[in-house]
């Protein structure tokens, strides 16, 4: 049966590292608190003038060159982001232009931290239906531009970066086995960026009220995340007739080490089977899974025929999982 297969990956993070020690100088926090509560040691910050599409471009160029294909052969470009260059046009259009991917239709997806997996669901459906054959999917974020550097509840969490995959139609055993996406808008208040849309358009008042920064009720989000993710991954395994012991590697959204290890414990898998890089990157929202996936694939942690699980949870609220035979 026709499947969508990830034929290559790429990622890019900006060179500037922001350490917990530096954050101690900016807000009332400590390296100890951040490490114990999140597992984050440092995060990357985009340079002035380096925008989301620039991060996406670097990751995409790497994925294209590893696949040995040219951008002009792409049918579709999807960018999952909540921090696009501008409200209009889509960041995917900036990327399409820079890549000179003249044949590709390009659009963005907003599902916050689950955005990459919502994009994967879309790409999977396009390819399985036979509608399109070759898709570039990128998760890219410049969260630092929307981070309130005076709010210790959120500013210690986020980082910038991008990860990309190329998907193609394939006939064999390997490819995407399932992608499941979910939303519950009744929880919208737990995690949002209120300003800049039609509800609170840009204004001096909105700026004075700091509405253009990400707000999160961290502890409440944490509790829903742990509860939801445990069931999500077990459901994904069951759907494919798999057991926890079949998992070669779990690649979770990198929000909090405690959330990640709670999921691993519930599944009964060791942390040696879990990809973790949030210590170096922080929470990069839609970019976190493809960055971690690229690191796992290029460092030899994923081998051909391995069963890989991806899972994410984020604003919306949204959550999603994917099962892949590599
Ligand atoms: O990415 C998509 C979805 N997002 C998530 O999944 C994130 C989920 N949430 C979390 O990761 C965690 O809830 C946080 C890391 C954000 C917070 O950890 P927590 O264990 O839930 O802490 P808390 O919010 O309950 O705060 C505990 C205490 C509070 O002080 P009091 O009220 O006990 O005196 C906070 O004011 O820690 C305080 N606090 C801090 N202290 C030092 C909050 N942020 C900081 C900080 N440094 N940066």
Tab-separated table of C-alpha atoms in Angstrom, residues 23-251:
chain	number	residue	atom	x	y	z
A	23	UNK	CA	18.615	34.469	32.644
A	24	UNK	CA	19.518	34.739	36.354
A	25	UNK	CA	20.706	38.279	35.527
A	26	UNK	CA	17.466	39.139	33.701
A	27	UNK	CA	14.658	37.822	35.970
A	28	UNK	CA	14.256	36.372	39.479
A	29	UNK	CA	15.188	32.773	38.629
A	30	UNK	CA	18.002	30.288	39.117
A	31	UNK	CA	19.824	27.653	37.086
A	32	UNK	CA	18.752	25.144	39.782
A	33	UNK	CA	15.025	25.978	39.411
A	34	UNK	CA	15.118	25.853	35.616
A	35	UNK	CA	17.067	22.571	35.526
A	36	UNK	CA	14.913	20.862	38.151
A	37	UNK	CA	11.555	22.031	36.820
A	38	UNK	CA	12.219	21.838	33.068
A	39	UNK	CA	15.561	20.156	32.245
A	40	UNK	CA	16.564	23.155	30.075
A	41	UNK	CA	20.210	24.321	30.343
A	42	UNK	CA	20.373	26.723	27.403
A	43	UNK	CA	18.380	27.778	24.370
A	44	UNK	CA	19.235	29.394	21.012
A	45	UNK	CA	18.189	32.935	20.073
A	46	UNK	CA	17.839	34.188	16.493
A	47	UNK	CA	20.150	37.043	15.532
A	48	UNK	CA	18.775	40.472	14.740
A	49	UNK	CA	17.381	40.318	11.215
A	50	UNK	CA	17.282	36.509	11.287
A	51	UNK	CA	13.602	35.658	10.860
A	52	UNK	CA	11.552	32.457	10.988
A	53	UNK	CA	11.769	31.950	7.221
A	54	UNK	CA	15.569	32.268	7.429
A	55	UNK	CA	15.728	29.505	10.040
A	56	UNK	CA	13.347	27.414	7.914
A	57	UNK	CA	15.508	28.027	4.828
A	58	UNK	CA	18.683	26.680	6.454
A	59	UNK	CA	16.907	23.516	7.656
A	60	UNK	CA	15.209	23.025	4.274
A	61	UNK	CA	18.425	23.434	2.256
A	62	UNK	CA	20.054	20.722	4.368
A	63	UNK	CA	17.110	18.339	3.960
A	64	UNK	CA	17.012	18.949	0.183
A	65	UNK	CA	20.742	18.373	-0.243
A	66	UNK	CA	20.645	15.183	1.851
A	67	UNK	CA	17.769	13.918	-0.299
A	68	UNK	CA	19.727	14.863	-3.426
A	69	UNK	CA	16.751	16.657	-4.952
A	70	UNK	CA	16.182	20.190	-6.173
A	71	UNK	CA	13.615	22.577	-4.719
A	72	UNK	CA	12.019	22.913	-8.161
A	73	UNK	CA	10.793	19.312	-7.857
A	74	UNK	CA	8.691	20.023	-4.739
A	75	UNK	CA	4.899	19.858	-5.076
A	76	UNK	CA	4.034	21.390	-1.705
A	77	UNK	CA	5.794	23.385	1.030
A	78	UNK	CA	4.208	23.407	4.485
A	79	UNK	CA	5.613	25.487	7.331
A	80	UNK	CA	4.280	24.809	10.820
A	81	UNK	CA	4.791	27.957	12.870
A	82	UNK	CA	3.188	30.342	15.344
A	83	UNK	CA	5.895	32.967	14.869
A	84	UNK	CA	5.829	33.608	11.132
A	85	UNK	CA	7.743	36.515	9.587
A	86	UNK	CA	4.486	38.445	9.016
A	87	UNK	CA	0.740	37.776	9.373
A	88	UNK	CA	0.574	37.971	5.565
A	89	UNK	CA	1.993	36.263	3.554
A	90	UNK	CA	2.519	32.780	4.881
A	91	UNK	CA	6.099	32.097	5.973
A	92	UNK	CA	5.983	29.122	3.566
A	93	UNK	CA	5.728	31.660	0.701
A	94	UNK	CA	8.911	33.432	1.834
A	95	UNK	CA	10.570	30.025	1.974
A	96	UNK	CA	9.269	29.008	-1.443
A	97	UNK	CA	10.658	32.219	-2.925
A	98	UNK	CA	14.095	31.821	-1.335
A	99	UNK	CA	14.316	28.176	-2.380
A	100	UNK	CA	13.097	29.061	-5.883
A	101	UNK	CA	10.629	26.184	-5.556
A	102	UNK	CA	8.587	27.487	-8.451
A	103	UNK	CA	6.256	24.475	-8.795
A	104	UNK	CA	5.283	24.261	-5.121
A	105	UNK	CA	2.135	25.579	-3.470
A	106	UNK	CA	3.107	26.910	-0.058
A	107	UNK	CA	1.110	27.465	3.119
A	108	UNK	CA	1.463	27.611	6.901
A	109	UNK	CA	-0.154	25.553	9.620
A	110	UNK	CA	-0.850	26.875	13.112
A	111	UNK	CA	-1.300	24.175	15.710
A	112	UNK	CA	1.264	25.617	18.149
A	113	UNK	CA	3.631	22.954	19.516
A	114	UNK	CA	1.704	20.208	17.712
A	115	UNK	CA	2.097	22.053	14.393
A	116	UNK	CA	4.733	19.758	12.906
A	117	UNK	CA	2.526	16.704	13.454
A	118	UNK	CA	-0.538	18.497	12.070
A	119	UNK	CA	1.633	19.256	9.028
A	120	UNK	CA	2.719	15.617	8.876
A	121	UNK	CA	-0.934	14.559	8.928
A	122	UNK	CA	-1.660	16.897	5.984
A	123	UNK	CA	1.391	15.756	4.002
A	124	UNK	CA	0.580	12.109	4.726
A	125	UNK	CA	-2.976	12.527	3.441
A	126	UNK	CA	-1.829	14.314	0.278
A	127	UNK	CA	0.705	11.616	-0.530
A	128	UNK	CA	-1.468	8.613	0.340
A	129	UNK	CA	-4.302	9.960	-1.791
A	130	UNK	CA	-1.929	10.284	-4.731
A	131	UNK	CA	-2.656	14.015	-4.970
A	132	UNK	CA	0.978	15.111	-4.476
A	133	UNK	CA	4.242	13.182	-4.567
A	134	UNK	CA	6.957	15.278	-2.960
A	135	UNK	CA	6.469	17.559	0.038
A	136	UNK	CA	8.766	19.726	2.149
A	137	UNK	CA	7.504	20.061	5.727
A	138	UNK	CA	9.245	22.486	8.078
A	139	UNK	CA	8.648	23.392	11.719
A	140	UNK	CA	10.216	26.803	12.367
A	141	UNK	CA	9.974	29.284	15.209
A	142	UNK	CA	11.497	32.566	16.358
A	143	UNK	CA	9.765	32.407	19.750
A	144	UNK	CA	12.254	34.839	21.273
A	145	UNK	CA	10.469	37.667	19.383
A	146	UNK	CA	7.217	36.896	21.239
A	147	UNK	CA	8.705	36.071	24.635
A	148	UNK	CA	8.101	38.430	27.551
A	149	UNK	CA	11.640	38.788	28.889
A	150	UNK	CA	10.198	40.204	32.126
A	151	UNK	CA	8.007	37.132	32.820
A	152	UNK	CA	9.999	34.409	34.569
A	153	UNK	CA	7.101	31.956	34.154
A	154	UNK	CA	7.663	31.794	30.393
A	155	UNK	CA	10.960	33.414	29.379
A	156	UNK	CA	13.096	30.544	30.664
A	157	UNK	CA	11.286	28.016	28.495
A	158	UNK	CA	11.484	28.985	24.845
A	159	UNK	CA	14.105	28.836	22.099
A	160	UNK	CA	14.430	29.461	18.349
A	161	UNK	CA	15.175	26.995	15.553
A	162	UNK	CA	13.864	24.987	12.615
A	163	UNK	CA	13.663	21.387	11.459
A	164	UNK	CA	12.684	20.055	8.035
A	165	UNK	CA	11.726	16.766	6.431
A	166	UNK	CA	11.136	15.756	2.817
A	167	UNK	CA	8.305	13.305	2.242
A	168	UNK	CA	7.769	11.139	-0.807
A	169	UNK	CA	5.442	8.358	-1.887
A	170	UNK	CA	6.886	4.886	-1.239
A	171	UNK	CA	5.669	1.339	-1.797
A	172	UNK	CA	7.683	-0.729	0.687
A	173	UNK	CA	7.378	-1.560	4.390
A	174	UNK	CA	8.784	1.713	5.661
A	175	UNK	CA	6.965	5.014	5.946
A	176	UNK	CA	4.329	6.687	8.067
A	177	UNK	CA	2.016	4.071	9.627
A	178	UNK	CA	-0.365	6.529	11.297
A	179	UNK	CA	-0.774	10.159	12.326
A	180	UNK	CA	-3.460	11.195	14.817
A	181	UNK	CA	-4.322	14.802	15.556
A	182	UNK	CA	-6.618	16.251	18.239
A	183	UNK	CA	-7.825	19.644	19.511
A	184	UNK	CA	-9.828	20.993	22.432
A	185	UNK	CA	-10.444	24.724	22.067
A	186	UNK	CA	-12.135	24.931	25.464
A	187	UNK	CA	-8.605	25.095	26.909
A	188	UNK	CA	-7.523	28.063	24.764
A	189	UNK	CA	-6.823	30.247	27.800
A	190	UNK	CA	-4.032	27.989	29.081
A	191	UNK	CA	-1.616	28.997	26.340
A	192	UNK	CA	-2.005	31.902	23.950
A	193	UNK	CA	-0.609	35.047	22.384
A	194	UNK	CA	-3.586	37.412	22.602
A	195	UNK	CA	-2.409	40.483	20.688
A	196	UNK	CA	-2.036	41.231	16.990
A	197	UNK	CA	-5.168	39.420	15.765
A	198	UNK	CA	-8.711	40.693	15.193
A	199	UNK	CA	-9.610	40.444	18.895
A	200	UNK	CA	-6.800	42.707	20.059
A	201	UNK	CA	-5.376	44.389	16.931
A	202	UNK	CA	-2.030	46.127	17.259
A	203	UNK	CA	-2.525	49.315	19.309
A	204	UNK	CA	-0.691	51.316	21.923
A	205	UNK	CA	-3.053	49.902	24.537
A	206	UNK	CA	-2.399	46.305	23.452
A	207	UNK	CA	1.341	46.956	23.565
A	208	UNK	CA	1.103	48.603	26.991
A	209	UNK	CA	-0.784	45.543	28.264
A	210	UNK	CA	1.943	43.291	26.829
A	211	UNK	CA	-0.622	41.416	24.728
A	212	UNK	CA	1.924	40.632	22.007
A	213	UNK	CA	3.752	38.152	24.232
A	214	UNK	CA	3.090	34.449	24.845
A	215	UNK	CA	1.059	33.766	28.004
A	216	UNK	CA	0.933	30.355	29.635
A	217	UNK	CA	-0.683	28.887	32.720
A	218	UNK	CA	2.211	26.477	33.046
A	219	UNK	CA	1.113	24.246	35.866
A	220	UNK	CA	-2.405	23.688	34.503
A	221	UNK	CA	-0.978	23.017	31.036
A	222	UNK	CA	1.503	20.584	32.581
A	223	UNK	CA	-1.246	18.518	34.218
A	224	UNK	CA	-3.361	18.247	31.060
A	225	UNK	CA	-0.243	17.425	29.028
A	226	UNK	CA	0.835	14.512	31.224
A	227	UNK	CA	-2.679	13.069	31.351
A	228	UNK	CA	-3.220	13.411	27.597
A	229	UNK	CA	0.158	12.233	26.332
A	230	UNK	CA	0.137	8.939	28.202
A	231	UNK	CA	-3.129	7.888	26.572
A	232	UNK	CA	-2.142	9.348	23.201
A	233	UNK	CA	0.927	7.150	22.770
A	234	UNK	CA	-0.766	4.004	24.068
A	235	UNK	CA	-3.654	4.569	21.627
A	236	UNK	CA	-1.178	5.057	18.752
A	237	UNK	CA	0.578	1.770	19.580
A	238	UNK	CA	-2.693	-0.150	19.882
A	239	UNK	CA	-3.944	1.220	16.590
A	240	UNK	CA	-0.918	-0.301	14.860
A	241	UNK	CA	-0.926	-3.585	16.785
A	242	UNK	CA	2.341	-2.626	18.496
A	243	UNK	CA	3.650	-2.940	22.059
A	244	UNK	CA	5.847	-0.543	24.040
A	245	UNK	CA	8.740	-2.982	23.535
A	246	UNK	CA	8.476	-2.393	19.768
A	247	UNK	CA	9.449	1.271	20.177
A	248	UNK	CA	13.017	1.856	18.990
A	249	UNK	CA	12.845	5.571	19.753
A	250	UNK	CA	10.285	8.000	21.144
A	251	UNK	CA	10.778	11.531	19.792
